[in-house]
PDB file of C-alpha atoms in Angstrom:
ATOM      1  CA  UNK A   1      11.822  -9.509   1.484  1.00  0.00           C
ATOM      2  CA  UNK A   2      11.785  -5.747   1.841  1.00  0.00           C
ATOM      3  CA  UNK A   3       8.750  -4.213   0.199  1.00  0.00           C
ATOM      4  CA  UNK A   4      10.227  -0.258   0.392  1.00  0.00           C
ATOM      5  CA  UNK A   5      13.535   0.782  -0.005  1.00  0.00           C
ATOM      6  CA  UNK A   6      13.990   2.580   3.544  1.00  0.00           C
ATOM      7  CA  UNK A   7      15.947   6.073   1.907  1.00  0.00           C
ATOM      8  CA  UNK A   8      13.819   6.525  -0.981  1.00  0.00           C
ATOM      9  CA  UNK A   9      10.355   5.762   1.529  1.00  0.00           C
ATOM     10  CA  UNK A  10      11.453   8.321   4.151  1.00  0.00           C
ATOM     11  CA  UNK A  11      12.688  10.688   1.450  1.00  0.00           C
ATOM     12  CA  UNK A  12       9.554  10.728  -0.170  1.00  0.00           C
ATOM     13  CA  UNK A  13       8.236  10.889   3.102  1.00  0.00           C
ATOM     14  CA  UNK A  14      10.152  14.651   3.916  1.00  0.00           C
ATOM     15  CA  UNK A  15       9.141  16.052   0.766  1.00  0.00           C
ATOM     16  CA  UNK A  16       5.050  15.226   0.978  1.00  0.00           C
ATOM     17  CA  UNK A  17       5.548  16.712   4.654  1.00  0.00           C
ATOM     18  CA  UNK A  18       7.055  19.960   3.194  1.00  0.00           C
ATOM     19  CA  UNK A  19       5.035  20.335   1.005  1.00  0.00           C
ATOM     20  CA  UNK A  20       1.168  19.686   2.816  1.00  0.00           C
ATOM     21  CA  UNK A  21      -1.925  20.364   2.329  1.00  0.00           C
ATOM     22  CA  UNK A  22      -2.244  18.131  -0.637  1.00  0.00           C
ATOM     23  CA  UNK A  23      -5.446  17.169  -2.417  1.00  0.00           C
ATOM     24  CA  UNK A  24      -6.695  13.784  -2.859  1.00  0.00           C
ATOM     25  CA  UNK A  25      -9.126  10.879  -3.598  1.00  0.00           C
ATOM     26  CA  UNK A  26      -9.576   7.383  -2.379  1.00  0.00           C
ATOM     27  CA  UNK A  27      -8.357   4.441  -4.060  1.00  0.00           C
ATOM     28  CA  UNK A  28     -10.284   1.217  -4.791  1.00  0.00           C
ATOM     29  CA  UNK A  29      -9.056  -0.280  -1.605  1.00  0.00           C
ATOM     30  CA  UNK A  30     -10.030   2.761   0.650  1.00  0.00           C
ATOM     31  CA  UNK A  31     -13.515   3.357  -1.156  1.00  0.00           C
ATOM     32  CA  UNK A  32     -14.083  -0.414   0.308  1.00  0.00           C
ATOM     33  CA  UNK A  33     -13.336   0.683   3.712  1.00  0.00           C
ATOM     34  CA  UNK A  34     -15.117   3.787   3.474  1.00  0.00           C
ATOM     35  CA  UNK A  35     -18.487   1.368   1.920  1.00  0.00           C
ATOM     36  CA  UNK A  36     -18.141  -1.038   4.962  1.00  0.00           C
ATOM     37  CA  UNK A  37     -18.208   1.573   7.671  1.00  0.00           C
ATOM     38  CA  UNK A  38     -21.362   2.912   5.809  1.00  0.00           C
ATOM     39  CA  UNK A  39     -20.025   6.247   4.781  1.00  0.00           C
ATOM     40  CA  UNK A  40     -19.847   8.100   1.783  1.00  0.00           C
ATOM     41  CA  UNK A  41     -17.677   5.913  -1.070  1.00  0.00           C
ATOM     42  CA  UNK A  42     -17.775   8.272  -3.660  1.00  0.00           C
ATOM     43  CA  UNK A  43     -14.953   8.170  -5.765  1.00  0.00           C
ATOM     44  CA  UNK A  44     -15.183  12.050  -6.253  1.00  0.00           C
ATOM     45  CA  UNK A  45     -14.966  13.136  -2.862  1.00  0.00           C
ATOM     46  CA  UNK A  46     -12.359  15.126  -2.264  1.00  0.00           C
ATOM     47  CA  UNK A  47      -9.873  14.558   0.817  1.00  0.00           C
ATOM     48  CA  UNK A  48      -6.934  16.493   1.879  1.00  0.00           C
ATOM     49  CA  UNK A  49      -3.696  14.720   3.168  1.00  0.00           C
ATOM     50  CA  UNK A  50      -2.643  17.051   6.317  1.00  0.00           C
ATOM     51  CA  UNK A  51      -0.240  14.185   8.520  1.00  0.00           C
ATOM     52  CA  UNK A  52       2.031  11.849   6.343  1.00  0.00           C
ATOM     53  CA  UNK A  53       5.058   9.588   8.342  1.00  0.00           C
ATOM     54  CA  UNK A  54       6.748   6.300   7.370  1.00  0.00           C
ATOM     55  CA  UNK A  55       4.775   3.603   9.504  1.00  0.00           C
ATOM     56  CA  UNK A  56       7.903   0.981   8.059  1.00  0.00           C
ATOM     57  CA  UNK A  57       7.142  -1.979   5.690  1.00  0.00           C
ATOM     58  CA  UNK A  58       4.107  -3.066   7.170  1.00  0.00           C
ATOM     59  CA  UNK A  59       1.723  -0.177   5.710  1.00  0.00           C
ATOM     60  CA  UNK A  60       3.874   2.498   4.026  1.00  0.00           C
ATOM     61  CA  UNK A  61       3.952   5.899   4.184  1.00  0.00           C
ATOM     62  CA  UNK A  62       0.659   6.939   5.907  1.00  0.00           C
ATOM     63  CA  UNK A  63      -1.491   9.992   5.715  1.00  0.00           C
ATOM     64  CA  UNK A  64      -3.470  11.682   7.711  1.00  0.00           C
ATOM     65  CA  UNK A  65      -7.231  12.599   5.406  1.00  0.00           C
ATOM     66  CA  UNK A  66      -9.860  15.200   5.981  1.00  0.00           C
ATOM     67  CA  UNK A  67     -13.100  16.612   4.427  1.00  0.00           C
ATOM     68  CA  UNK A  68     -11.582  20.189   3.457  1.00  0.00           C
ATOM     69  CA  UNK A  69     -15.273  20.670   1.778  1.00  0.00           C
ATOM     70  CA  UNK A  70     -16.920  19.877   4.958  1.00  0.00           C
ATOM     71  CA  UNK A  71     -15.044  21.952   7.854  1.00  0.00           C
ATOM     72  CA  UNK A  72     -17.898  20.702  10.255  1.00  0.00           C
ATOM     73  CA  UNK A  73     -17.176  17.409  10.189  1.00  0.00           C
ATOM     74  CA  UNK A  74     -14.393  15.993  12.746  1.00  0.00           C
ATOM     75  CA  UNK A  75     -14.122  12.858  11.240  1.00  0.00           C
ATOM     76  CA  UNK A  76     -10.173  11.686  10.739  1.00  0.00           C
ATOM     77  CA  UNK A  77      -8.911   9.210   8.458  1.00  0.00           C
ATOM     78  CA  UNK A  78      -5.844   7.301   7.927  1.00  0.00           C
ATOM     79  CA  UNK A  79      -4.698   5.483   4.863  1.00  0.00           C
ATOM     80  CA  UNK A  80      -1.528   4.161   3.145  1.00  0.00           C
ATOM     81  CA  UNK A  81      -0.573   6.764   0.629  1.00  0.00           C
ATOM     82  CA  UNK A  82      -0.922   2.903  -1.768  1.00  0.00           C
ATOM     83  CA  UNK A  83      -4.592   3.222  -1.410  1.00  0.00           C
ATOM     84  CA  UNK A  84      -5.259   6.887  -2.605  1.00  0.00           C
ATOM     85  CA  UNK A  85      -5.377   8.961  -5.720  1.00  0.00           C
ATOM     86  CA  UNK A  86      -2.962  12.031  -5.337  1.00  0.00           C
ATOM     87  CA  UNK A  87      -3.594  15.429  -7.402  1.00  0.00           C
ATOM     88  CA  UNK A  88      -1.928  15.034 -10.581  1.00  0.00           C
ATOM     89  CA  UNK A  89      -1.242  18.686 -10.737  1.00  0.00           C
ATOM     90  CA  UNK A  90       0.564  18.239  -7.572  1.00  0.00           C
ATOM     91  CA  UNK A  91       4.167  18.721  -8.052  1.00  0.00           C
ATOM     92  CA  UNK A  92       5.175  15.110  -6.381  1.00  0.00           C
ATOM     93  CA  UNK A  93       2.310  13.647  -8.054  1.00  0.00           C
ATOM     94  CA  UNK A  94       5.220  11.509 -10.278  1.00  0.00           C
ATOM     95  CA  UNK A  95       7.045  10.693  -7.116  1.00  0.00           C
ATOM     96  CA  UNK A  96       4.091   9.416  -5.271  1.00  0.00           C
ATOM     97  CA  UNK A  97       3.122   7.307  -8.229  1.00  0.00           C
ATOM     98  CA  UNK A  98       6.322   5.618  -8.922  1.00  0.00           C
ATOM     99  CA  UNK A  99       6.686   5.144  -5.154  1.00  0.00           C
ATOM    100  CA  UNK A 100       2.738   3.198  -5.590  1.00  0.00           C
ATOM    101  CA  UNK A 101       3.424   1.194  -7.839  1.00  0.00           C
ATOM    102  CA  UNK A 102       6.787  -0.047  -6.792  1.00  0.00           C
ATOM    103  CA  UNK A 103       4.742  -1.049  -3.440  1.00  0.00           C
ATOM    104  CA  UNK A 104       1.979  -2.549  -5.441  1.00  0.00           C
ATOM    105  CA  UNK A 105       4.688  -4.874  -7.067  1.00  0.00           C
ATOM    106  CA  UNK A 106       6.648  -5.822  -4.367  1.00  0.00           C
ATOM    107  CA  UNK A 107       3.245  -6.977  -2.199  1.00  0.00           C
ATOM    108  CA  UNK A 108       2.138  -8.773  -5.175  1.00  0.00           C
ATOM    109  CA  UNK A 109       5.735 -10.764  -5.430  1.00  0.00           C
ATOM    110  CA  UNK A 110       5.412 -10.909  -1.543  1.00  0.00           C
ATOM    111  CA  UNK A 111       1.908 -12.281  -1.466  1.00  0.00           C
ATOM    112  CA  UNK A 112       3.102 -15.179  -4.425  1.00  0.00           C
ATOM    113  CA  UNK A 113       6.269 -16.030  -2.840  1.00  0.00           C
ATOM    114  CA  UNK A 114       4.292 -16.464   0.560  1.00  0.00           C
ATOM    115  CA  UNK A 115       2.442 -18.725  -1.609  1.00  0.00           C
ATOM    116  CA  UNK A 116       5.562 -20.688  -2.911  1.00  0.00           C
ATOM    117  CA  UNK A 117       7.208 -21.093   0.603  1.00  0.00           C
ATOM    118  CA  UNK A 118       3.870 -22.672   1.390  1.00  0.00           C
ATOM    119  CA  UNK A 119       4.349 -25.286  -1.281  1.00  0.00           C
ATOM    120  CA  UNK A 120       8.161 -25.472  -0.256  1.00  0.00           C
ATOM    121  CA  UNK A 121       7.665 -26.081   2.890  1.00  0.00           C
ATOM    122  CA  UNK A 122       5.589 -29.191   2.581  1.00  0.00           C
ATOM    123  CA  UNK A 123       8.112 -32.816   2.878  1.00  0.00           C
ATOM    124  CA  UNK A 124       8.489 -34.404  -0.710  1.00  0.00           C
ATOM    125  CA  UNK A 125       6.726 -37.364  -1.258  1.00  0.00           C
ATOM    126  CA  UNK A 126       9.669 -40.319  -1.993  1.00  0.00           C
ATOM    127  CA  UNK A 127       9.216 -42.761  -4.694  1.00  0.00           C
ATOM    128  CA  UNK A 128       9.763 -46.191  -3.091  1.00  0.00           C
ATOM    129  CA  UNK A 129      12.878 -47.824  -4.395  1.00  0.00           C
ATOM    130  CA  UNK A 130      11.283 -50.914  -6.256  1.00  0.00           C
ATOM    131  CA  UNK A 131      14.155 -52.598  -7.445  1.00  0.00           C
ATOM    132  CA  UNK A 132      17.347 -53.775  -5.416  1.00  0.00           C
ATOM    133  CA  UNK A 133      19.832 -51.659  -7.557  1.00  0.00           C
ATOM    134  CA  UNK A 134      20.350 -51.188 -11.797  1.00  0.00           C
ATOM    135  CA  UNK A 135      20.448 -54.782 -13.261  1.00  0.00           C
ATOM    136  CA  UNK A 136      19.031 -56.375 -10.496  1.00  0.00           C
TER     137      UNK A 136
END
């Protein structure tokens, strides 16, 4: 099952790299990441996206993150666009969240049907025929 639609992904994609800087905050998922490296997971700090590309199905369109508030600071991050909180005064702001929660979705269906091929996969167990035919 395809989780992005390739066009609309790399589309998105063009745009967000046309129009960069763009402001931004981390997501649930990211804040985690950020709390097990033992850095800074507050959900106010501020990142800006300055890199974005298409990394395919397996993690989305991808961004590039710095501290703008701390020019110091050399620290790089990476992150699926899925795990962060774009500007909503950003004019693709929409786009971007429409294109997150389509992904959202489609992982979710992806992560129960992995679930249900499990199940599927395993043999039937066969009732033993008891009887040696009808009216026998």
């Amino acid at each position: 099952m395809r989780i992005d639609d390739y066009n609309v992904a790399k589309a998105l994609t063009q745009k967000l790299k046309e129009s960069l800087p763009i402001k931004a905050w981390a997501g649930k998922e990211f804040l985690k990441t950020l709390k097990q490296k033992g850095e800074n997971a507050d959900p106010d700090r501020e990142f800006e996206i300055d890199f974005v590309d298409y990394s395919g199905d397996e993690g989305g369109i991808m961004c590039g993150l710095k501290e703008p508030n701390n020019p110091e600071s050399k620290e790089k991050y990476f992150s699926s666009i899925t795990h962060l909180k774009i500007d909503p005064n950003h004019p693709l702001a929409a786009e971007v969240q429409a294109y997150q929660r389509q992904r959202i979705r489609k992982l979710m269906l992806q992560n129960s049907r992995g679930f249900k091929a499990e199940i599927m996969t395993l043999e039937p167990t066969r009732n033993k025929n008891r009887g040696k035919g009808f009216g026998k």
